Amino acid sequence: MKKYLILYALILIQGCSSGGGDSSPPAVTAPTSIAGETIRMTIASGAGVFAATGTLTVAFSANQNIYTVIGDGVNVADSAGTYTYSANNNIGVVSIVDSVVGAGTITLTFTSVTSGTFAATVVSDPASNLAGTFTRL
């Protein structure tokens, strides 16, 4: 009986200690397309060509790979451009060519079906970065 108790304890310890390598996909997945979507972004931090604070609304066309940005009129300028989008698990990557900042990337990390965090960079200025939260409208 003592041997079985020790074996059971070892199995229990092994089962409880194997949590570090969890490779299961996240519970939320990014949408396969953002065509026709509108996303509201709230800036938490920004550097370089980006505003350090503010809000913006990005509307992605339903028919073409174009978008428009409506800035808050104080910190964020309006702009427009073209985009491509790809998704993997809970991450959506938007590659843009924008009328104000040029070529760049916006990474959307979905923490729920309707919201998450974002990070943005531009090709022309590697020191420029932008981060915050977003909500799908």
mmCIF file of N, CA and C in Angstrom:
data_model
loop_
_atom_site.group_PDB
_atom_site.id
_atom_site.type_symbol
_atom_site.label_atom_id
_atom_site.label_comp_id
_atom_site.label_asym_id
_atom_site.label_seq_id
_atom_site.Cartn_x
_atom_site.Cartn_y
_atom_site.Cartn_z
ATOM 1 N N MET A 1 0.816 -1.196 0.000
ATOM 2 C CA MET A 1 0.000 0.000 0.000
ATOM 3 C C MET A 1 0.856 1.254 0.000
ATOM 4 N N LYS A 2 1.979 1.218 0.750
ATOM 5 C CA LYS A 2 2.867 2.364 0.830
ATOM 6 C C LYS A 2 3.466 2.684 -0.540
ATOM 7 N N LYS A 3 3.797 1.646 -1.343
ATOM 8 C CA LYS A 3 4.366 1.847 -2.675
ATOM 9 C C LYS A 3 3.357 2.546 -3.589
ATOM 10 N N TYR A 4 2.083 2.146 -3.512
ATOM 11 C CA TYR A 4 1.063 2.759 -4.345
ATOM 12 C C TYR A 4 0.841 4.224 -3.981
ATOM 13 N N LEU A 5 0.902 4.514 -2.676
ATOM 14 C CA LEU A 5 0.739 5.882 -2.216
ATOM 15 C C LEU A 5 1.872 6.765 -2.723
ATOM 16 N N ILE A 6 3.097 6.279 -2.674
ATOM 17 C CA ILE A 6 4.249 7.034 -3.183
ATOM 18 C C ILE A 6 4.131 7.217 -4.691
ATOM 19 N N LEU A 7 3.755 6.157 -5.419
ATOM 20 C CA LEU A 7 3.596 6.251 -6.870
ATOM 21 C C LEU A 7 2.504 7.269 -7.220
ATOM 22 N N TYR A 8 1.376 7.223 -6.506
ATOM 23 C CA TYR A 8 0.308 8.181 -6.731
ATOM 24 C C TYR A 8 0.786 9.607 -6.482
ATOM 25 N N ALA A 9 1.537 9.827 -5.406
ATOM 26 C CA ALA A 9 2.062 11.154 -5.092
ATOM 27 C C ALA A 9 3.000 11.641 -6.182
ATOM 28 N N LEU A 10 3.841 10.768 -6.711
ATOM 29 C CA LEU A 10 4.758 11.157 -7.793
ATOM 30 C C LEU A 10 3.994 11.528 -9.061
ATOM 31 N N ILE A 11 2.968 10.772 -9.384
ATOM 32 C CA ILE A 11 2.158 11.085 -10.564
ATOM 33 C C ILE A 11 1.455 12.428 -10.380
ATOM 34 N N LEU A 12 0.909 12.651 -9.184
ATOM 35 C CA LEU A 12 0.232 13.908 -8.897
ATOM 36 C C LEU A 12 1.188 15.094 -9.004
ATOM 37 N N ILE A 13 2.386 14.965 -8.444
ATOM 38 C CA ILE A 13 3.385 16.036 -8.508
ATOM 39 C C ILE A 13 3.784 16.303 -9.956
ATOM 40 N N GLN A 14 4.023 15.237 -10.739
ATOM 41 C CA GLN A 14 4.413 15.406 -12.141
ATOM 42 C C GLN A 14 3.304 16.104 -12.921
ATOM 43 N N GLY A 15 2.061 15.698 -12.696
ATOM 44 C CA GLY A 15 0.938 16.314 -13.407
ATOM 45 C C GLY A 15 0.782 17.775 -13.068
ATOM 46 N N CYS A 16 1.020 18.155 -11.832
ATOM 47 C CA CYS A 16 0.873 19.550 -11.423
ATOM 48 C C CYS A 16 2.035 20.422 -11.862
ATOM 49 N N SER A 17 3.186 19.835 -12.072
ATOM 50 C CA SER A 17 4.360 20.640 -12.404
ATOM 51 C C SER A 17 4.582 20.794 -13.893
ATOM 52 N N SER A 18 3.733 20.203 -14.725
ATOM 53 C CA SER A 18 3.982 20.265 -16.161
ATOM 54 C C SER A 18 3.274 21.420 -16.838
ATOM 55 N N GLY A 19 2.822 22.424 -16.103
ATOM 56 C CA GLY A 19 2.053 23.524 -16.681
ATOM 57 C C GLY A 19 2.860 24.535 -17.452
ATOM 58 N N GLY A 20 4.189 24.580 -17.347
ATOM 59 C CA GLY A 20 4.997 25.606 -17.987
ATOM 60 C C GLY A 20 5.019 25.537 -19.489
ATOM 61 N N GLY A 21 4.789 24.383 -20.078
ATOM 62 C CA GLY A 21 4.906 24.243 -21.524
ATOM 63 C C GLY A 21 3.583 24.137 -22.223
ATOM 64 N N ASP A 22 2.569 24.769 -21.723
ATOM 65 C CA ASP A 22 1.243 24.700 -22.316
ATOM 66 C C ASP A 22 1.289 25.293 -23.718
ATOM 67 N N SER A 23 0.995 24.457 -24.721
ATOM 68 C CA SER A 23 1.052 24.921 -26.105
ATOM 69 C C SER A 23 -0.333 25.007 -26.724
ATOM 70 N N SER A 24 -1.369 24.960 -25.898
ATOM 71 C CA SER A 24 -2.714 25.055 -26.445
ATOM 72 C C SER A 24 -2.955 26.463 -26.983
ATOM 73 N N PRO A 25 -3.758 26.562 -28.043
ATOM 74 C CA PRO A 25 -4.018 27.886 -28.614
ATOM 75 C C PRO A 25 -4.831 28.738 -27.657
ATOM 76 N N PRO A 26 -4.756 30.067 -27.806
ATOM 77 C CA PRO A 26 -5.527 30.946 -26.929
ATOM 78 C C PRO A 26 -7.024 30.712 -27.118
ATOM 79 N N ALA A 27 -7.814 31.031 -26.096
ATOM 80 C CA ALA A 27 -9.265 30.830 -26.153
ATOM 81 C C ALA A 27 -9.927 31.751 -27.176
ATOM 82 N N VAL A 28 -9.322 32.901 -27.465
ATOM 83 C CA VAL A 28 -9.862 33.866 -28.415
ATOM 84 C C VAL A 28 -9.025 33.799 -29.686
ATOM 85 N N THR A 29 -9.677 33.873 -30.829
ATOM 86 C CA THR A 29 -8.930 33.917 -32.087
ATOM 87 C C THR A 29 -9.221 35.237 -32.801
ATOM 88 N N ALA A 30 -8.234 35.708 -33.518
ATOM 89 C CA ALA A 30 -8.399 36.917 -34.323
ATOM 90 C C ALA A 30 -9.311 36.598 -35.507
ATOM 91 N N PRO A 31 -10.074 37.582 -35.974
ATOM 92 C CA PRO A 31 -10.918 37.324 -37.148
ATOM 93 C C PRO A 31 -10.056 37.033 -38.371
ATOM 94 N N THR A 32 -10.579 36.248 -39.282
ATOM 95 C CA THR A 32 -9.835 35.903 -40.496
ATOM 96 C C THR A 32 -9.765 37.069 -41.473
ATOM 97 N N SER A 33 -10.656 38.062 -41.303
ATOM 98 C CA SER A 33 -10.665 39.252 -42.159
ATOM 99 C C SER A 33 -11.108 40.451 -41.327
ATOM 100 N N ILE A 34 -10.610 41.621 -41.689
ATOM 101 C CA ILE A 34 -11.087 42.858 -41.051
ATOM 102 C C ILE A 34 -11.803 43.748 -42.066
ATOM 103 N N ALA A 35 -12.058 43.217 -43.258
ATOM 104 C CA ALA A 35 -12.798 43.963 -44.282
ATOM 105 C C ALA A 35 -14.164 44.343 -43.734
ATOM 106 N N GLY A 36 -14.517 45.619 -43.862
ATOM 107 C CA GLY A 36 -15.786 46.116 -43.379
ATOM 108 C C GLY A 36 -15.822 46.426 -41.888
ATOM 109 N N GLU A 37 -14.729 46.201 -41.196
ATOM 110 C CA GLU A 37 -14.657 46.444 -39.742
ATOM 111 C C GLU A 37 -14.318 47.900 -39.438
ATOM 112 N N THR A 38 -14.729 48.359 -38.269
ATOM 113 C CA THR A 38 -14.325 49.647 -37.728
ATOM 114 C C THR A 38 -13.748 49.398 -36.349
ATOM 115 N N ILE A 39 -12.577 49.958 -36.105
ATOM 116 C CA ILE A 39 -11.875 49.734 -34.838
ATOM 117 C C ILE A 39 -11.573 51.080 -34.193
ATOM 118 N N ARG A 40 -11.900 51.201 -32.934
ATOM 119 C CA ARG A 40 -11.585 52.406 -32.141
ATOM 120 C C ARG A 40 -10.351 52.104 -31.306
ATOM 121 N N MET A 41 -9.329 52.952 -31.427
ATOM 122 C CA MET A 41 -8.069 52.751 -30.719
ATOM 123 C C MET A 41 -7.835 53.873 -29.722
ATOM 124 N N THR A 42 -7.398 53.504 -28.537
ATOM 125 C CA THR A 42 -7.037 54.466 -27.500
ATOM 126 C C THR A 42 -5.542 54.314 -27.238
ATOM 127 N N ILE A 43 -4.804 55.401 -27.436
ATOM 128 C CA ILE A 43 -3.349 55.366 -27.308
ATOM 129 C C ILE A 43 -2.938 55.454 -25.840
ATOM 130 N N ALA A 44 -2.088 54.516 -25.433
ATOM 131 C CA ALA A 44 -1.518 54.532 -24.079
ATOM 132 C C ALA A 44 -0.126 55.147 -24.084
ATOM 133 N N SER A 45 0.609 54.913 -25.190
ATOM 134 C CA SER A 45 1.956 55.491 -25.317
ATOM 135 C C SER A 45 2.336 55.574 -26.785
ATOM 136 N N GLY A 46 3.165 56.563 -27.096
ATOM 137 C CA GLY A 46 3.629 56.729 -28.463
ATOM 138 C C GLY A 46 4.928 57.504 -28.485
ATOM 139 N N ALA A 47 5.750 57.243 -29.497
ATOM 140 C CA ALA A 47 7.038 57.925 -29.647
ATOM 141 C C ALA A 47 7.318 58.134 -31.129
ATOM 142 N N GLY A 48 8.211 59.057 -31.424
ATOM 143 C CA GLY A 48 8.598 59.332 -32.813
ATOM 144 C C GLY A 48 7.481 60.022 -33.560
ATOM 145 N N VAL A 49 7.070 59.461 -34.699
ATOM 146 C CA VAL A 49 6.043 60.082 -35.531
ATOM 147 C C VAL A 49 4.633 59.905 -34.973
ATOM 148 N N PHE A 50 4.496 59.106 -33.929
ATOM 149 C CA PHE A 50 3.179 58.832 -33.353
ATOM 150 C C PHE A 50 2.858 59.747 -32.177
ATOM 151 N N ALA A 51 1.563 59.976 -31.975
ATOM 152 C CA ALA A 51 1.091 60.743 -30.818
ATOM 153 C C ALA A 51 1.298 59.930 -29.544
ATOM 154 N N ALA A 52 1.559 60.627 -28.443
ATOM 155 C CA ALA A 52 1.760 59.957 -27.151
ATOM 156 C C ALA A 52 0.439 59.656 -26.452
ATOM 157 N N THR A 53 -0.625 60.292 -26.882
ATOM 158 C CA THR A 53 -1.943 60.090 -26.290
ATOM 159 C C THR A 53 -2.990 60.418 -27.342
ATOM 160 N N GLY A 54 -4.207 59.987 -27.119
ATOM 161 C CA GLY A 54 -5.287 60.317 -28.044
ATOM 162 C C GLY A 54 -6.083 59.094 -28.451
ATOM 163 N N THR A 55 -7.020 59.338 -29.370
ATOM 164 C CA THR A 55 -7.866 58.266 -29.891
ATOM 165 C C THR A 55 -7.981 58.396 -31.398
ATOM 166 N N LEU A 56 -8.282 57.285 -32.033
ATOM 167 C CA LEU A 56 -8.510 57.274 -33.469
ATOM 168 C C LEU A 56 -9.476 56.166 -33.812
ATOM 169 N N THR A 57 -10.190 56.346 -34.892
ATOM 170 C CA THR A 57 -11.101 55.332 -35.395
ATOM 171 C C THR A 57 -10.636 54.947 -36.783
ATOM 172 N N VAL A 58 -10.468 53.646 -36.998
ATOM 173 C CA VAL A 58 -10.007 53.140 -38.294
ATOM 174 C C VAL A 58 -11.142 52.356 -38.929
ATOM 175 N N ALA A 59 -11.534 52.758 -40.134
ATOM 176 C CA ALA A 59 -12.585 52.070 -40.879
ATOM 177 C C ALA A 59 -11.946 51.361 -42.071
ATOM 178 N N PHE A 60 -12.090 50.046 -42.117
ATOM 179 C CA PHE A 60 -11.548 49.230 -43.209
ATOM 180 C C PHE A 60 -12.657 48.984 -44.224
ATOM 181 N N SER A 61 -12.375 49.264 -45.481
ATOM 182 C CA SER A 61 -13.360 49.087 -46.548
ATOM 183 C C SER A 61 -13.806 47.629 -46.635
ATOM 184 N N ALA A 62 -15.073 47.433 -46.965
ATOM 185 C CA ALA A 62 -15.595 46.082 -47.151
ATOM 186 C C ALA A 62 -15.232 45.507 -48.516
ATOM 187 N N ASN A 63 -14.919 46.394 -49.486
ATOM 188 C CA ASN A 63 -14.727 45.951 -50.873
ATOM 189 C C ASN A 63 -13.299 46.023 -51.383
ATOM 190 N N GLN A 64 -12.472 46.871 -50.767
ATOM 191 C CA GLN A 64 -11.103 47.066 -51.232
ATOM 192 C C GLN A 64 -10.165 47.025 -50.035
ATOM 193 N N ASN A 65 -8.891 46.875 -50.276
ATOM 194 C CA ASN A 65 -7.896 46.885 -49.190
ATOM 195 C C ASN A 65 -7.455 48.312 -48.899
ATOM 196 N N ILE A 66 -8.433 49.154 -48.558
ATOM 197 C CA ILE A 66 -8.147 50.535 -48.176
ATOM 198 C C ILE A 66 -8.791 50.813 -46.818
ATOM 199 N N TYR A 67 -8.286 51.836 -46.146
ATOM 200 C CA TYR A 67 -8.830 52.225 -44.849
ATOM 201 C C TYR A 67 -8.757 53.730 -44.715
ATOM 202 N N THR A 68 -9.535 54.247 -43.771
ATOM 203 C CA THR A 68 -9.443 55.652 -43.402
ATOM 204 C C THR A 68 -9.290 55.747 -41.888
ATOM 205 N N VAL A 69 -8.523 56.741 -41.462
ATOM 206 C CA VAL A 69 -8.331 57.020 -40.040
ATOM 207 C C VAL A 69 -8.980 58.361 -39.745
ATOM 208 N N ILE A 70 -9.836 58.366 -38.745
ATOM 209 C CA ILE A 70 -10.410 59.618 -38.244
ATOM 210 C C ILE A 70 -9.746 59.852 -36.891
ATOM 211 N N GLY A 71 -8.899 60.875 -36.841
ATOM 212 C CA GLY A 71 -8.202 61.207 -35.605
ATOM 213 C C GLY A 71 -9.091 61.975 -34.650
ATOM 214 N N ASP A 72 -8.581 62.215 -33.458
ATOM 215 C CA ASP A 72 -9.373 62.923 -32.445
ATOM 216 C C ASP A 72 -9.380 64.435 -32.635
ATOM 217 N N GLY A 73 -8.658 64.944 -33.625
ATOM 218 C CA GLY A 73 -8.642 66.373 -33.893
ATOM 219 C C GLY A 73 -7.715 67.168 -32.987
ATOM 220 N N VAL A 74 -7.097 66.514 -32.036
ATOM 221 C CA VAL A 74 -6.186 67.179 -31.115
ATOM 222 C C VAL A 74 -4.782 66.585 -31.242
ATOM 223 N N ASN A 75 -4.671 65.298 -31.020
ATOM 224 C CA ASN A 75 -3.364 64.631 -31.036
ATOM 225 C C ASN A 75 -3.129 63.755 -32.262
ATOM 226 N N VAL A 76 -4.198 63.273 -32.856
ATOM 227 C CA VAL A 76 -4.090 62.307 -33.952
ATOM 228 C C VAL A 76 -4.691 62.897 -35.213
ATOM 229 N N ALA A 77 -3.924 62.874 -36.307
ATOM 230 C CA ALA A 77 -4.372 63.410 -37.592
ATOM 231 C C ALA A 77 -5.188 62.378 -38.364
ATOM 232 N N ASP A 78 -6.049 62.863 -39.232
ATOM 233 C CA ASP A 78 -6.754 61.982 -40.158
ATOM 234 C C ASP A 78 -5.764 61.482 -41.194
ATOM 235 N N SER A 79 -5.994 60.286 -41.694
ATOM 236 C CA SER A 79 -5.150 59.749 -42.765
ATOM 237 C C SER A 79 -5.915 58.644 -43.484
ATOM 238 N N ALA A 80 -5.277 58.056 -44.476
ATOM 239 C CA ALA A 80 -5.872 56.965 -45.245
ATOM 240 C C ALA A 80 -4.749 56.165 -45.868
ATOM 241 N N GLY A 81 -5.078 54.982 -46.356
ATOM 242 C CA GLY A 81 -4.051 54.185 -47.003
ATOM 243 C C GLY A 81 -4.561 52.832 -47.442
ATOM 244 N N THR A 82 -3.606 51.982 -47.780
ATOM 245 C CA THR A 82 -3.904 50.612 -48.187
ATOM 246 C C THR A 82 -3.387 49.659 -47.114
ATOM 247 N N TYR A 83 -3.947 48.441 -47.107
ATOM 248 C CA TYR A 83 -3.524 47.482 -46.095
ATOM 249 C C TYR A 83 -3.629 46.045 -46.592
ATOM 250 N N THR A 84 -2.897 45.167 -45.941
ATOM 251 C CA THR A 84 -3.093 43.726 -46.032
ATOM 252 C C THR A 84 -3.221 43.219 -44.604
ATOM 253 N N TYR A 85 -3.891 42.085 -44.441
ATOM 254 C CA TYR A 85 -4.164 41.565 -43.103
ATOM 255 C C TYR A 85 -3.928 40.063 -43.070
ATOM 256 N N SER A 86 -3.371 39.608 -41.966
ATOM 257 C CA SER A 86 -3.244 38.173 -41.732
ATOM 258 C C SER A 86 -3.519 37.902 -40.259
ATOM 259 N N ALA A 87 -3.972 36.690 -39.967
ATOM 260 C CA ALA A 87 -4.300 36.322 -38.591
ATOM 261 C C ALA A 87 -3.701 34.975 -38.248
ATOM 262 N N ASN A 88 -3.270 34.846 -36.988
ATOM 263 C CA ASN A 88 -2.748 33.591 -36.461
ATOM 264 C C ASN A 88 -3.091 33.533 -34.979
ATOM 265 N N ASN A 89 -3.888 32.540 -34.598
ATOM 266 C CA ASN A 89 -4.377 32.424 -33.220
ATOM 267 C C ASN A 89 -5.074 33.719 -32.810
ATOM 268 N N ASN A 90 -4.616 34.396 -31.769
ATOM 269 C CA ASN A 90 -5.295 35.619 -31.323
ATOM 270 C C ASN A 90 -4.598 36.896 -31.812
ATOM 271 N N ILE A 91 -3.685 36.770 -32.770
ATOM 272 C CA ILE A 91 -2.925 37.909 -33.293
ATOM 273 C C ILE A 91 -3.363 38.224 -34.722
ATOM 274 N N GLY A 92 -3.697 39.495 -34.955
ATOM 275 C CA GLY A 92 -3.953 39.976 -36.306
ATOM 276 C C GLY A 92 -2.876 40.982 -36.673
ATOM 277 N N VAL A 93 -2.306 40.852 -37.853
ATOM 278 C CA VAL A 93 -1.246 41.757 -38.297
ATOM 279 C C VAL A 93 -1.736 42.531 -39.512
ATOM 280 N N VAL A 94 -1.731 43.872 -39.377
ATOM 281 C CA VAL A 94 -2.160 44.760 -40.453
ATOM 282 C C VAL A 94 -0.919 45.468 -40.985
ATOM 283 N N SER A 95 -0.554 45.170 -42.222
ATOM 284 C CA SER A 95 0.551 45.879 -42.879
ATOM 285 C C SER A 95 -0.068 47.029 -43.662
ATOM 286 N N ILE A 96 0.434 48.239 -43.425
ATOM 287 C CA ILE A 96 -0.183 49.431 -44.010
ATOM 288 C C ILE A 96 0.808 50.227 -44.853
ATOM 289 N N VAL A 97 0.262 51.014 -45.757
ATOM 290 C CA VAL A 97 0.967 52.115 -46.399
ATOM 291 C C VAL A 97 0.044 53.306 -46.195
ATOM 292 N N ASP A 98 0.443 54.202 -45.285
ATOM 293 C CA ASP A 98 -0.410 55.280 -44.806
ATOM 294 C C ASP A 98 -0.005 56.616 -45.420
ATOM 295 N N SER A 99 -0.987 57.511 -45.633
ATOM 296 C CA SER A 99 -0.730 58.817 -46.229
ATOM 297 C C SER A 99 0.066 59.751 -45.314
ATOM 298 N N VAL A 100 0.120 59.476 -44.020
ATOM 299 C CA VAL A 100 0.862 60.325 -43.089
ATOM 300 C C VAL A 100 2.173 59.682 -42.642
ATOM 301 N N VAL A 101 2.122 58.425 -42.181
ATOM 302 C CA VAL A 101 3.332 57.806 -41.605
ATOM 303 C C VAL A 101 4.074 56.877 -42.559
ATOM 304 N N GLY A 102 3.491 56.571 -43.708
ATOM 305 C CA GLY A 102 4.151 55.678 -44.658
ATOM 306 C C GLY A 102 3.905 54.211 -44.322
ATOM 307 N N ALA A 103 4.863 53.369 -44.685
ATOM 308 C CA ALA A 103 4.729 51.928 -44.474
ATOM 309 C C ALA A 103 4.901 51.585 -43.005
ATOM 310 N N GLY A 104 4.068 50.666 -42.542
ATOM 311 C CA GLY A 104 4.157 50.265 -41.152
ATOM 312 C C GLY A 104 3.380 49.005 -40.871
ATOM 313 N N THR A 105 3.369 48.631 -39.600
ATOM 314 C CA THR A 105 2.681 47.423 -39.159
ATOM 315 C C THR A 105 1.914 47.716 -37.874
ATOM 316 N N ILE A 106 0.689 47.226 -37.826
ATOM 317 C CA ILE A 106 -0.122 47.287 -36.608
ATOM 318 C C ILE A 106 -0.410 45.850 -36.188
ATOM 319 N N THR A 107 -0.021 45.501 -34.982
ATOM 320 C CA THR A 107 -0.284 44.173 -34.449
ATOM 321 C C THR A 107 -1.435 44.271 -33.453
ATOM 322 N N LEU A 108 -2.512 43.540 -33.741
ATOM 323 C CA LEU A 108 -3.688 43.511 -32.886
ATOM 324 C C LEU A 108 -3.680 42.203 -32.097
ATOM 325 N N THR A 109 -3.645 42.294 -30.779
ATOM 326 C CA THR A 109 -3.707 41.103 -29.933
ATOM 327 C C THR A 109 -5.098 41.047 -29.325
ATOM 328 N N PHE A 110 -5.895 40.101 -29.769
ATOM 329 C CA PHE A 110 -7.273 39.977 -29.303
ATOM 330 C C PHE A 110 -7.305 39.263 -27.952
ATOM 331 N N THR A 111 -7.850 39.950 -26.951
ATOM 332 C CA THR A 111 -8.029 39.353 -25.628
ATOM 333 C C THR A 111 -9.491 38.971 -25.408
ATOM 334 N N SER A 112 -10.362 39.428 -26.284
ATOM 335 C CA SER A 112 -11.759 39.011 -26.336
ATOM 336 C C SER A 112 -12.178 39.114 -27.802
ATOM 337 N N VAL A 113 -13.385 38.725 -28.100
ATOM 338 C CA VAL A 113 -13.863 38.782 -29.481
ATOM 339 C C VAL A 113 -13.939 40.214 -29.984
ATOM 340 N N THR A 114 -14.145 41.167 -29.082
ATOM 341 C CA THR A 114 -14.370 42.551 -29.492
ATOM 342 C C THR A 114 -13.278 43.533 -29.089
ATOM 343 N N SER A 115 -12.241 43.089 -28.381
ATOM 344 C CA SER A 115 -11.247 44.062 -27.911
ATOM 345 C C SER A 115 -9.890 43.398 -27.668
ATOM 346 N N GLY A 116 -8.906 44.268 -27.405
ATOM 347 C CA GLY A 116 -7.564 43.785 -27.122
ATOM 348 C C GLY A 116 -6.577 44.929 -27.045
ATOM 349 N N THR A 117 -5.331 44.603 -27.299
ATOM 350 C CA THR A 117 -4.266 45.600 -27.283
ATOM 351 C C THR A 117 -3.655 45.687 -28.671
ATOM 352 N N PHE A 118 -2.979 46.821 -28.930
ATOM 353 C CA PHE A 118 -2.310 46.975 -30.224
ATOM 354 C C PHE A 118 -0.928 47.573 -30.033
ATOM 355 N N ALA A 119 -0.079 47.322 -31.015
ATOM 356 C CA ALA A 119 1.246 47.939 -31.094
ATOM 357 C C ALA A 119 1.487 48.267 -32.557
ATOM 358 N N ALA A 120 2.098 49.423 -32.815
ATOM 359 C CA ALA A 120 2.350 49.839 -34.196
ATOM 360 C C ALA A 120 3.778 50.340 -34.347
ATOM 361 N N THR A 121 4.333 50.116 -35.526
ATOM 362 C CA THR A 121 5.666 50.601 -35.880
ATOM 363 C C THR A 121 5.628 51.100 -37.316
ATOM 364 N N VAL A 122 6.621 51.925 -37.680
ATOM 365 C CA VAL A 122 6.755 52.376 -39.061
ATOM 366 C C VAL A 122 8.141 52.007 -39.570
ATOM 367 N N VAL A 123 8.223 51.746 -40.850
ATOM 368 C CA VAL A 123 9.477 51.324 -41.469
ATOM 369 C C VAL A 123 10.500 52.456 -41.474
ATOM 370 N N SER A 124 10.063 53.681 -41.756
ATOM 371 C CA SER A 124 10.987 54.800 -41.944
ATOM 372 C C SER A 124 11.669 55.264 -40.657
ATOM 373 N N ASP A 125 11.100 54.925 -39.503
ATOM 374 C CA ASP A 125 11.665 55.369 -38.230
ATOM 375 C C ASP A 125 11.503 54.263 -37.189
ATOM 376 N N PRO A 126 12.491 53.380 -37.074
ATOM 377 C CA PRO A 126 12.386 52.257 -36.130
ATOM 378 C C PRO A 126 12.171 52.680 -34.675
ATOM 379 N N ALA A 127 12.522 53.915 -34.316
ATOM 380 C CA ALA A 127 12.308 54.393 -32.945
ATOM 381 C C ALA A 127 10.857 54.795 -32.696
ATOM 382 N N SER A 128 10.081 54.943 -33.760
ATOM 383 C CA SER A 128 8.668 55.292 -33.611
ATOM 384 C C SER A 128 7.872 54.052 -33.218
ATOM 385 N N ASN A 129 7.057 54.200 -32.197
ATOM 386 C CA ASN A 129 6.196 53.094 -31.781
ATOM 387 C C ASN A 129 4.945 53.645 -31.133
ATOM 388 N N LEU A 130 3.927 52.825 -31.146
ATOM 389 C CA LEU A 130 2.623 53.217 -30.634
ATOM 390 C C LEU A 130 2.012 52.005 -29.954
ATOM 391 N N ALA A 131 1.341 52.198 -28.819
ATOM 392 C CA ALA A 131 0.700 51.089 -28.108
ATOM 393 C C ALA A 131 -0.564 51.572 -27.430
ATOM 394 N N GLY A 132 -1.499 50.657 -27.242
ATOM 395 C CA GLY A 132 -2.725 51.002 -26.554
ATOM 396 C C GLY A 132 -3.726 49.872 -26.607
ATOM 397 N N THR A 133 -4.999 50.227 -26.500
ATOM 398 C CA THR A 133 -6.084 49.250 -26.530
ATOM 399 C C THR A 133 -6.991 49.550 -27.711
ATOM 400 N N PHE A 134 -7.757 48.532 -28.133
ATOM 401 C CA PHE A 134 -8.703 48.735 -29.226
ATOM 402 C C PHE A 134 -10.009 48.028 -28.916
ATOM 403 N N THR A 135 -11.057 48.523 -29.576
ATOM 404 C CA THR A 135 -12.374 47.918 -29.495
ATOM 405 C C THR A 135 -12.966 47.857 -30.893
ATOM 406 N N ARG A 136 -13.502 46.710 -31.252
ATOM 407 C CA ARG A 136 -14.219 46.602 -32.529
ATOM 408 C C ARG A 136 -15.590 47.229 -32.353
ATOM 409 N N LEU A 137 -15.965 48.115 -33.260
ATOM 410 C CA LEU A 137 -17.274 48.785 -33.165
ATOM 411 C C LEU A 137 -18.322 48.075 -33.996
#
